[in-house]
XYZ file of C-alpha atoms in Angstrom:
251
model
C 108.004 102.235 92.092
C 107.494 98.654 93.241
C 105.045 97.667 90.511
C 103.680 99.408 87.414
C 101.582 96.657 85.849
C 97.914 95.911 85.562
C 96.100 93.233 87.575
C 97.420 90.306 85.496
C 100.991 91.559 85.538
C 103.164 91.696 82.433
C 103.992 89.286 80.889
C 100.530 87.818 81.121
C 100.148 84.077 81.569
C 99.918 82.273 78.218
C 100.411 85.390 76.076
C 102.809 85.499 73.144
C 102.387 89.165 72.196
C 105.449 91.308 71.516
C 105.383 92.985 74.934
C 104.973 89.723 76.849
C 107.908 88.242 74.896
C 109.999 91.414 75.167
C 113.545 91.232 76.514
C 113.373 94.869 77.656
C 113.260 94.744 81.486
C 110.999 97.818 81.443
C 108.301 95.626 79.883
C 108.225 93.331 82.938
C 105.587 94.799 85.227
C 104.569 93.540 88.638
C 101.256 94.497 90.228
C 100.838 98.179 91.187
C 102.416 99.568 94.348
C 104.819 102.261 95.480
C 106.894 102.899 98.586
C 107.466 106.391 99.984
C 110.758 106.855 101.810
C 110.977 110.168 103.655
C 114.436 111.538 104.432
C 114.943 110.893 108.153
C 111.295 109.873 108.267
C 108.955 106.917 107.886
C 108.843 104.302 105.132
C 105.267 104.160 103.859
C 103.997 101.353 101.627
C 101.035 102.074 99.360
C 99.019 98.851 98.913
C 100.212 95.297 99.522
C 100.249 93.954 96.002
C 100.052 90.309 95.041
C 103.785 90.537 94.285
C 104.861 92.175 97.568
C 107.453 89.572 98.526
C 109.127 89.711 95.113
C 108.983 93.512 95.114
C 110.512 93.765 98.582
C 113.387 91.475 97.632
C 114.031 93.226 94.309
C 114.123 96.660 95.955
C 115.783 95.673 99.247
C 112.792 96.977 101.189
C 113.846 96.241 104.764
C 111.383 98.368 106.722
C 107.721 99.355 106.529
C 106.451 101.861 109.097
C 102.908 102.257 107.741
C 100.641 101.071 104.927
C 98.147 103.120 102.927
C 95.404 101.303 101.025
C 93.775 102.697 97.887
C 91.108 99.950 97.667
C 90.772 96.192 98.047
C 90.944 94.719 94.561
C 93.070 91.579 94.658
C 96.114 93.039 92.903
C 96.357 95.709 95.631
C 95.913 93.629 98.784
C 96.696 89.952 98.215
C 100.289 90.362 99.417
C 99.068 91.324 102.882
C 100.287 88.139 104.548
C 103.880 88.967 103.572
C 103.738 91.893 106.014
C 104.381 89.269 108.727
C 108.078 89.454 107.920
C 108.175 93.156 108.830
C 106.401 92.397 112.100
C 109.121 89.865 112.877
C 111.956 92.248 112.032
C 110.459 95.345 113.654
C 108.817 93.572 116.614
C 105.752 95.782 116.333
C 102.353 95.964 114.705
C 102.168 98.057 111.529
C 99.542 100.815 111.302
C 97.333 100.693 108.204
C 95.226 103.550 106.851
C 92.173 103.235 104.584
C 88.655 104.559 104.101
C 85.705 102.910 105.864
C 84.694 100.726 102.916
C 88.219 99.434 102.441
C 88.590 98.646 106.135
C 85.355 96.655 106.081
C 86.544 94.739 103.009
C 89.944 94.024 104.558
C 88.280 92.637 107.677
C 86.084 90.383 105.543
C 88.769 89.261 103.085
C 91.381 88.627 105.766
C 89.209 87.410 108.610
C 92.022 85.102 109.767
C 94.079 88.251 110.488
C 91.439 90.331 112.243
C 89.468 87.463 113.833
C 92.276 84.973 114.305
C 91.681 81.274 114.976
C 92.934 79.657 118.163
C 95.758 77.952 116.275
C 97.648 80.386 114.058
C 100.472 78.201 112.780
C 103.345 80.285 111.481
C 101.765 83.508 112.647
C 99.563 86.206 111.191
C 100.222 89.824 110.268
C 100.044 92.197 113.225
C 98.208 95.286 111.982
C 96.197 98.200 113.300
C 93.488 99.796 111.159
C 92.814 103.534 111.135
C 89.983 105.047 109.119
C 90.916 107.906 106.806
C 88.408 110.728 107.196
C 90.545 113.652 106.001
C 94.187 114.804 105.854
C 96.500 113.034 108.307
C 100.152 112.786 109.246
C 102.509 109.826 109.582
C 105.704 110.915 111.290
C 107.000 113.859 109.274
C 104.783 113.154 106.245
C 101.532 115.076 105.697
C 99.089 113.121 103.516
C 95.978 114.359 101.743
C 93.539 111.632 100.624
C 92.061 112.196 97.169
C 88.666 110.686 96.328
C 88.690 108.991 92.920
C 86.389 106.630 91.052
C 87.413 103.278 89.608
C 84.326 102.730 87.488
C 81.571 103.108 90.085
C 83.859 102.086 92.965
C 85.102 104.927 95.196
C 88.840 104.577 95.804
C 91.597 106.776 97.214
C 94.621 108.478 95.773
C 97.155 110.273 97.935
C 98.929 113.619 97.795
C 102.172 114.352 99.627
C 103.450 117.877 99.039
C 103.739 118.494 95.299
C 103.446 114.755 94.509
C 100.274 112.730 93.916
C 99.647 109.025 93.328
C 96.388 108.274 91.493
C 96.200 104.622 90.533
C 93.146 102.604 89.465
C 90.819 105.367 88.391
C 88.880 106.620 85.401
C 87.285 109.692 86.979
C 88.375 112.493 89.271
C 85.247 114.056 90.807
C 84.826 117.822 90.838
C 85.497 118.158 94.556
C 88.889 116.437 94.234
C 90.444 118.702 91.603
C 91.148 121.577 94.032
C 93.035 119.146 96.283
C 95.411 118.518 93.369
C 96.205 122.179 92.673
C 99.962 122.642 92.661
C 100.866 119.015 92.008
C 104.042 118.966 89.948
C 104.968 115.276 90.029
C 102.182 112.840 89.221
C 101.807 109.075 88.982
C 98.476 108.289 87.334
C 96.612 105.292 85.939
C 96.913 104.784 82.156
C 95.999 101.239 81.237
C 96.243 101.342 77.431
C 95.305 103.413 74.363
C 91.799 101.963 74.012
C 89.081 103.275 76.364
C 88.254 101.171 79.406
C 85.291 101.211 81.782
C 87.354 101.526 84.980
C 90.780 102.876 84.002
C 92.058 106.011 82.297
C 93.414 105.543 78.785
C 96.648 107.186 77.661
C 94.716 110.067 76.072
C 92.590 110.585 79.182
C 95.625 110.598 81.439
C 97.339 113.125 79.193
C 94.294 115.351 79.696
C 94.704 115.011 83.483
C 98.382 115.942 83.251
C 97.561 118.978 81.111
C 94.767 120.169 83.420
C 97.024 119.931 86.480
C 100.024 121.454 84.742
C 102.279 118.755 86.196
C 105.911 119.068 85.103
C 106.643 115.335 85.545
C 104.108 112.575 84.980
C 104.447 108.813 85.068
C 101.776 106.386 83.875
C 101.085 103.227 85.862
C 98.781 100.176 85.937
C 100.023 99.451 82.408
C 98.816 96.466 80.404
C 100.652 94.449 77.759
C 99.372 96.617 74.904
C 101.951 99.326 75.660
C 105.583 98.566 74.782
C 107.793 100.735 76.987
C 110.236 102.253 74.517
C 107.780 102.666 71.642
C 105.116 104.263 73.850
C 107.562 106.651 75.523
C 108.800 107.814 72.132
C 105.275 109.045 71.362
C 104.579 110.743 74.685
C 105.162 114.480 75.189
C 108.139 115.851 77.107
C 107.813 115.341 80.825
C 105.525 112.314 80.480
C 106.617 108.678 80.417
C 105.541 105.191 81.364
C 106.583 104.256 84.860
C 108.551 101.056 85.324
C 109.341 98.720 88.191
C 112.287 100.000 90.204
C 111.888 103.622 89.091
C 113.066 106.038 91.790
C 111.623 109.560 91.829
C 113.107 112.275 94.040
C 110.628 114.864 95.280
C 111.594 118.056 97.093
């Protein structure tokens, strides 16, 4: 778990609330991202968060074989330029996977990468873009894309075996629920207790966990209204707030 925070990060700039002033390291939340490390397989980064460099250093992330993108909001893609370092170390372009809308947005937002100028200074990320149109495989890892909605914006979650990662969403459409049958370990968006127009609340995410019958669930994209220890004490068994640096083993 590279980052478990909302788009502003926690602590938020200029905020003196109890969570932002907390000395509990679990209350320090970088922008949302995970890395999947398959045993004797590829290292797959999900999103290039604004905090990618800091996350990579904190977690000693020395290799990235592929990148999956959920969508192109700033907190999920603005660390893209830091991928250059992996190009330098690995001496290869890195394949990136996203839906058609996300690919179009990436090309527009990072035109200097995909339509490079004649003078490129210190270099630009070397990437290839592959459109996700259905289940696909990276090395030994089979990945099922899950259509979600982030308000009215279509985004992607991802399922790998009995694990699913569903960040930045407030609705799972009917056609996506069958793709989640059998998920036992879940990371899902849960911004705060109060309802929000584009993110699940704690109560809504608990409903998702119950419907899926997941045995382990971790809430992510957490804002500064949720103190880690106090919130976890109120959550049911098998459910907790994720935190930066959390490692989850999945069979």
